[in-house]
Short mmCIF file of C-alpha atoms in Angstrom, two decimals:
data_model
loop_
_atom_site.label_atom_id
_atom_site.label_comp_id
_atom_site.label_asym_id
_atom_site.label_seq_id
_atom_site.Cartn_x
_atom_site.Cartn_y
_atom_site.Cartn_z
CA MET A 4 -19.53 33.51 4.07
CA ALA A 5 -16.24 31.68 3.27
CA ILE A 6 -16.08 28.01 4.59
CA ALA A 7 -12.70 27.11 6.20
CA PRO A 8 -10.91 24.10 4.73
CA LEU A 9 -11.06 20.73 6.44
CA PRO A 10 -8.30 20.29 9.04
CA THR A 11 -5.21 18.26 8.25
CA PRO A 12 -2.99 16.09 10.47
CA LEU A 13 -0.20 18.60 9.97
CA GLN A 14 -2.06 21.18 11.94
CA ASP A 15 -1.50 19.26 15.13
CA PHE A 16 2.33 19.59 14.80
CA GLY A 17 2.20 23.29 15.95
CA GLY A 18 5.86 24.61 15.66
CA ARG A 19 7.41 21.05 15.60
CA ARG A 20 9.54 20.00 12.66
CA PHE A 21 8.73 16.96 10.56
CA SER A 22 10.07 15.06 7.50
CA PHE A 23 8.51 13.64 4.40
CA TYR A 24 8.91 9.94 3.47
CA PRO A 25 9.85 9.30 0.82
CA PRO A 26 11.85 12.69 0.61
CA ILE A 27 10.84 15.20 -2.16
CA ARG A 28 13.44 15.03 -4.75
CA ASN A 29 15.31 18.21 -5.63
CA LEU A 30 14.27 19.80 -2.33
CA GLY A 31 16.45 19.79 0.80
CA PRO A 32 17.08 19.45 3.53
CA ASN A 33 14.17 17.17 4.52
CA GLU A 34 13.05 19.26 7.50
CA TRP A 35 9.76 21.13 7.28
CA LEU A 36 7.33 23.37 9.22
CA TYR A 37 3.49 23.48 8.71
CA ARG A 38 2.23 26.86 7.71
CA ARG A 39 -1.41 26.70 6.59
CA ALA A 40 -3.80 24.78 4.48
CA THR A 41 -6.29 25.33 1.70
CA TRP A 42 -8.99 22.97 0.27
CA SER A 43 -6.60 21.39 -2.08
CA GLU A 44 -3.12 22.05 -0.75
CA CYS A 45 -0.97 22.24 2.44
CA ILE A 46 1.52 24.93 2.58
CA VAL A 47 4.84 23.98 4.32
CA ALA A 48 8.14 25.81 4.87
CA ASN A 49 11.58 24.41 4.61
CA ALA A 50 13.06 24.53 8.22
CA ARG A 51 16.50 25.68 7.02
CA SER A 52 15.73 28.08 4.12
CA GLY A 53 12.26 29.19 5.23
CA GLU A 54 11.00 29.02 1.65
CA GLU A 55 7.38 27.88 1.34
CA PHE A 56 6.03 25.06 -0.93
CA CYS A 57 2.62 23.77 -1.77
CA ILE A 58 1.94 20.03 -1.36
CA PRO A 59 -1.33 18.72 -2.85
CA ARG A 60 -3.47 17.13 -0.17
CA MET A 61 -4.04 14.09 -2.40
CA PHE A 62 -0.37 13.10 -2.00
CA LEU A 63 -0.32 13.21 1.94
CA GLY A 64 -0.48 9.74 3.65
CA ASP A 65 -0.29 8.58 7.25
CA VAL A 66 1.46 10.38 10.10
CA SER A 67 3.82 8.51 12.52
CA ASP A 68 2.41 7.99 16.11
CA VAL A 69 5.84 8.89 17.65
CA ASP A 70 7.69 12.18 17.25
CA GLU A 71 11.12 11.19 18.38
CA PRO A 72 13.57 12.14 17.00
CA VAL A 73 11.36 13.79 14.40
CA MET A 74 7.74 13.35 13.19
CA ILE A 75 7.28 11.46 9.83
CA VAL A 76 4.59 12.25 7.29
CA GLY A 77 4.12 9.64 4.63
CA LEU A 78 3.60 10.39 0.98
CA ASN A 79 1.53 8.00 -1.17
CA ARG A 80 3.61 9.03 -4.27
CA GLU A 81 7.19 9.73 -4.83
CA LEU A 82 7.37 13.53 -5.49
CA GLU A 83 9.91 15.91 -7.05
CA TRP A 84 10.38 19.71 -7.40
CA ARG A 85 10.20 20.45 -11.16
CA ALA A 86 9.30 23.45 -13.19
CA GLY A 87 8.40 25.41 -10.00
CA ALA A 88 5.90 22.90 -8.67
CA VAL A 89 5.75 19.70 -6.58
CA THR A 90 4.58 16.95 -8.86
CA PRO A 91 4.78 13.08 -9.05
CA ARG A 92 8.16 11.81 -10.09
CA GLU A 93 8.29 10.30 -13.66
CA ARG A 94 10.54 7.39 -14.21
CA ARG A 95 11.77 7.64 -17.76
CA VAL A 96 12.82 4.65 -19.85
CA ILE A 97 16.34 4.81 -21.28
CA MET A 98 16.92 3.10 -24.67
CA LEU A 99 19.97 0.92 -24.74
CA PRO A 100 22.42 1.88 -27.60
CA VAL A 101 22.60 -0.46 -30.52
CA THR A 102 25.82 -2.44 -30.59
CA ALA A 103 28.00 -2.94 -33.69
CA GLY A 104 26.72 -5.51 -36.18
CA GLU A 105 22.99 -5.06 -34.95
CA SER A 106 20.44 -3.12 -36.86
CA ALA A 107 17.85 -0.96 -35.17
CA ALA A 108 15.31 -1.58 -38.01
CA PRO A 109 13.51 -4.90 -38.28
CA ALA A 110 14.62 -7.24 -41.09
CA HIS A 111 12.39 -7.41 -44.19
CA PRO A 112 13.11 -10.59 -46.20
CA GLY A 113 12.79 -10.46 -49.87
CA ARG A 114 10.19 -13.25 -49.85
CA LEU A 115 7.83 -14.97 -47.46
CA ALA A 116 8.95 -18.23 -45.87
CA PRO A 117 7.00 -21.31 -46.94
CA VAL A 118 4.25 -22.32 -44.67
CA ILE A 119 4.30 -25.95 -43.30
CA ASN A 120 1.09 -27.44 -42.18
CA ILE A 121 1.89 -29.00 -38.73
CA ARG A 122 -0.79 -30.92 -36.78
CA LEU A 123 -0.25 -31.20 -33.07
CA GLU A 124 -1.99 -33.78 -30.93
CA THR A 125 -3.29 -32.36 -27.61
CA LYS A 126 -2.51 -34.76 -24.80
CA PRO A 127 -4.74 -35.14 -21.72
CA GLU A 128 -1.84 -33.90 -19.44
CA THR A 129 -1.38 -30.75 -21.57
CA ARG A 130 -5.07 -29.97 -21.19
CA ALA A 131 -4.95 -30.53 -17.50
CA ARG A 132 -1.96 -28.14 -17.09
CA LYS A 133 -3.83 -25.65 -19.10
CA TRP A 134 -6.79 -25.75 -16.93
CA ILE A 135 -4.63 -25.50 -13.82
CA GLY A 136 -2.91 -22.43 -15.21
CA VAL A 137 -6.35 -20.73 -15.91
CA ALA A 138 -7.50 -21.59 -12.47
CA ALA A 139 -4.29 -20.07 -10.97
CA VAL A 140 -4.79 -16.77 -13.02
CA LEU A 141 -8.44 -16.41 -12.01
CA GLY A 142 -7.56 -17.05 -8.33
CA ALA A 143 -4.90 -14.32 -8.42
CA VAL A 144 -7.39 -11.88 -9.94
CA ALA A 145 -9.99 -12.72 -7.36
CA PHE A 146 -7.42 -12.28 -4.56
CA THR A 147 -6.37 -8.82 -6.00
CA ILE A 148 -10.06 -7.69 -6.15
CA VAL A 149 -10.67 -8.75 -2.49
CA ALA A 150 -7.51 -7.09 -1.30
CA ASP A 151 -8.40 -3.91 -3.06
CA VAL A 152 -11.86 -3.77 -1.54
CA GLY A 153 -10.25 -4.41 1.90
CA ARG A 154 -7.82 -1.51 1.40
CA GLN A 155 -10.64 0.90 0.43
CA THR A 156 -12.54 -0.11 3.46
CA GLN A 157 -9.65 0.55 5.76
CA SER A 158 -9.04 3.84 4.13
CA HIS A 159 -12.66 4.89 4.98
CA GLN A 160 -12.21 3.81 8.50
CA ARG A 161 -8.84 5.64 9.07
CA PRO A 162 -10.35 9.15 9.34
CA ASP A 163 -12.85 7.95 11.95
CA GLN A 164 -9.99 6.32 13.95
CA PHE A 165 -7.89 9.42 13.59
CA ARG A 166 -10.68 11.63 14.98
CA GLY A 167 -11.22 9.18 17.86
CA TYR A 168 -7.51 9.32 18.75
CA ARG A 169 -7.49 13.05 18.76
CA SER A 170 -10.97 13.61 20.32
CA TYR A 171 -9.77 16.89 21.92
CA LEU A 172 -10.12 18.56 18.51
CA GLN A 173 -13.83 18.70 19.08
CA LEU A 174 -13.22 21.37 21.67
CA GLY A 175 -13.09 25.21 21.07
CA PRO A 176 -12.62 28.33 23.04
CA GLY A 177 -16.36 28.40 23.78
CA ASP A 178 -16.33 25.08 25.71
CA ASN A 179 -16.55 25.09 29.49
CA TYR A 180 -16.30 22.21 32.04
CA ALA A 181 -19.83 20.86 31.32
CA SER A 182 -19.55 20.89 27.49
CA THR A 183 -15.99 19.37 27.71
CA VAL A 184 -17.33 16.46 29.90
CA GLY A 185 -20.35 16.11 27.56
CA LYS A 186 -17.95 15.59 24.57
CA LEU A 187 -15.03 13.71 26.01
CA GLY A 188 -16.67 11.98 29.00
CA PRO A 189 -15.59 12.46 32.62
CA PRO A 190 -11.80 12.85 33.29
CA SER A 191 -9.72 10.51 35.25
CA ARG A 192 -8.87 13.44 37.62
CA THR A 193 -9.04 17.22 37.86
CA SER A 194 -6.91 19.78 39.49
CA SER A 195 -6.88 23.58 39.80
CA PHE A 196 -3.73 25.76 39.99
CA GLU A 197 -2.45 29.40 39.20
CA ALA A 198 0.09 30.38 36.62
CA GLY A 199 1.00 33.90 37.39
CA ASP A 200 -2.31 35.91 37.46
CA ARG A 201 -4.22 33.26 35.64
CA ARG A 202 -6.34 30.63 37.27
CA LEU A 203 -6.21 27.21 35.32
CA ARG A 204 -8.00 23.91 35.69
CA SER A 205 -6.74 20.63 34.15
CA LEU A 206 -8.96 17.62 33.16
CA THR A 207 -6.70 14.55 32.82
CA TYR A 208 -7.74 11.68 30.62
CA THR A 209 -5.11 9.03 31.61
CA LEU A 210 -6.17 6.37 29.09
CA ARG A 211 -5.96 8.95 26.24
CA HIS A 212 -2.69 10.22 27.39
CA TYR A 213 -3.63 13.91 27.54
CA SER A 214 -4.93 16.75 29.74
CA VAL A 215 -7.47 19.41 28.72
CA ILE A 216 -6.74 22.74 30.12
CA LEU A 217 -9.47 25.37 31.05
CA GLN A 218 -8.76 29.04 31.97
CA THR A 219 -11.00 31.14 34.25
CA PRO A 220 -11.20 34.80 32.78
CA SER A 221 -10.63 37.79 34.90
CA THR A 222 -14.36 38.60 34.77
CA GLY A 223 -15.03 35.67 37.01
CA ASP A 224 -17.04 33.81 34.38
CA GLN A 225 -16.83 29.99 33.94
CA ALA A 226 -13.42 28.37 32.94
CA ARG A 227 -13.14 28.03 29.04
CA TYR A 228 -11.02 25.74 26.99
CA ILE A 229 -7.57 27.05 25.99
CA GLY A 230 -5.73 23.87 24.79
CA THR A 231 -4.58 20.35 25.43
CA VAL A 232 -1.16 18.93 26.48
CA ASP A 233 0.04 15.34 26.61
CA LEU A 234 1.24 13.67 29.77
CA HIS A 235 4.74 14.82 29.14
CA GLY A 236 3.72 18.53 28.84
CA ARG A 237 3.94 18.75 25.05
CA VAL A 238 1.34 21.02 23.42
CA LEU A 239 -1.18 19.12 21.36
CA ASP A 240 -3.66 21.87 20.69
CA ALA A 241 -3.98 25.62 21.51
CA VAL A 242 -6.73 28.05 20.82
CA ARG A 243 -6.25 31.35 19.00
CA PHE A 244 -7.42 34.48 20.77
CA GLU A 245 -9.25 37.39 19.17
CA ASP A 246 -6.05 39.49 19.24
CA GLY A 247 -4.36 36.89 16.93
CA SER A 248 -2.16 35.38 19.73
CA THR A 249 -2.37 31.71 20.91
CA ALA A 250 -2.34 29.96 24.17
CA SER A 251 0.77 27.90 23.13
CA SER A 252 3.32 29.85 25.21
CA LEU A 253 1.18 29.52 28.28
CA LEU A 254 0.63 25.85 27.80
CA HIS A 255 4.42 25.24 27.27
CA SER A 256 5.00 26.83 30.77
CA LEU A 257 2.61 24.33 32.64
CA PRO A 258 3.89 21.61 34.91
CA THR A 259 3.59 17.94 33.92
CA PHE A 260 0.38 16.31 34.80
#
């Protein structure tokens, strides 16, 4: 049985556009749509041309918390489109031209210069400055090591914080009211309403700024999870039904909670 790849932050965008920062060189304009993901890559499509490109997961960074005027996806490396693939950009060193009168080859004297035996006396002030310089270098190295350990610790904590911020991703089409409360806790308020011939129930979590939507099937069974919207009515998550359709269009038509 094939195992589905781990979810990425881009999956939460739905059909919304986003931009990469820094922009990928040789590809434009910088407006993209998420398509799908594999274990090693995320497939995105250019919003203007519709052409699809593969972005390695290892280069994806943080996602901006605001989406106005456009969502921003950070890249931890500067990338470029080259030879039919997205790869890290290489900065090439340009050799300066040799001016007139200068020779590119090192000079080779015909004979060795005479060696003069020079004895230098080391003064106490010179030794003190030397030890101060050594202490400064060791302190800088220690600071770099501590900072690197701190960054690694924060990078391990970010996925846990990300999951806590989007706790509704724990829900699926099989969750009812009881299992939803068991996973997310009791809501701030609940309400029931009808949308056409559908009976819906919203569980609003005010402090988390979203509402979980449950739908009662026509068979009269318990209401099941179909998606999540924020307090402004924007769709954060939508389940996919067995016929391949999603609940996104239904969620977009709901009133603001």
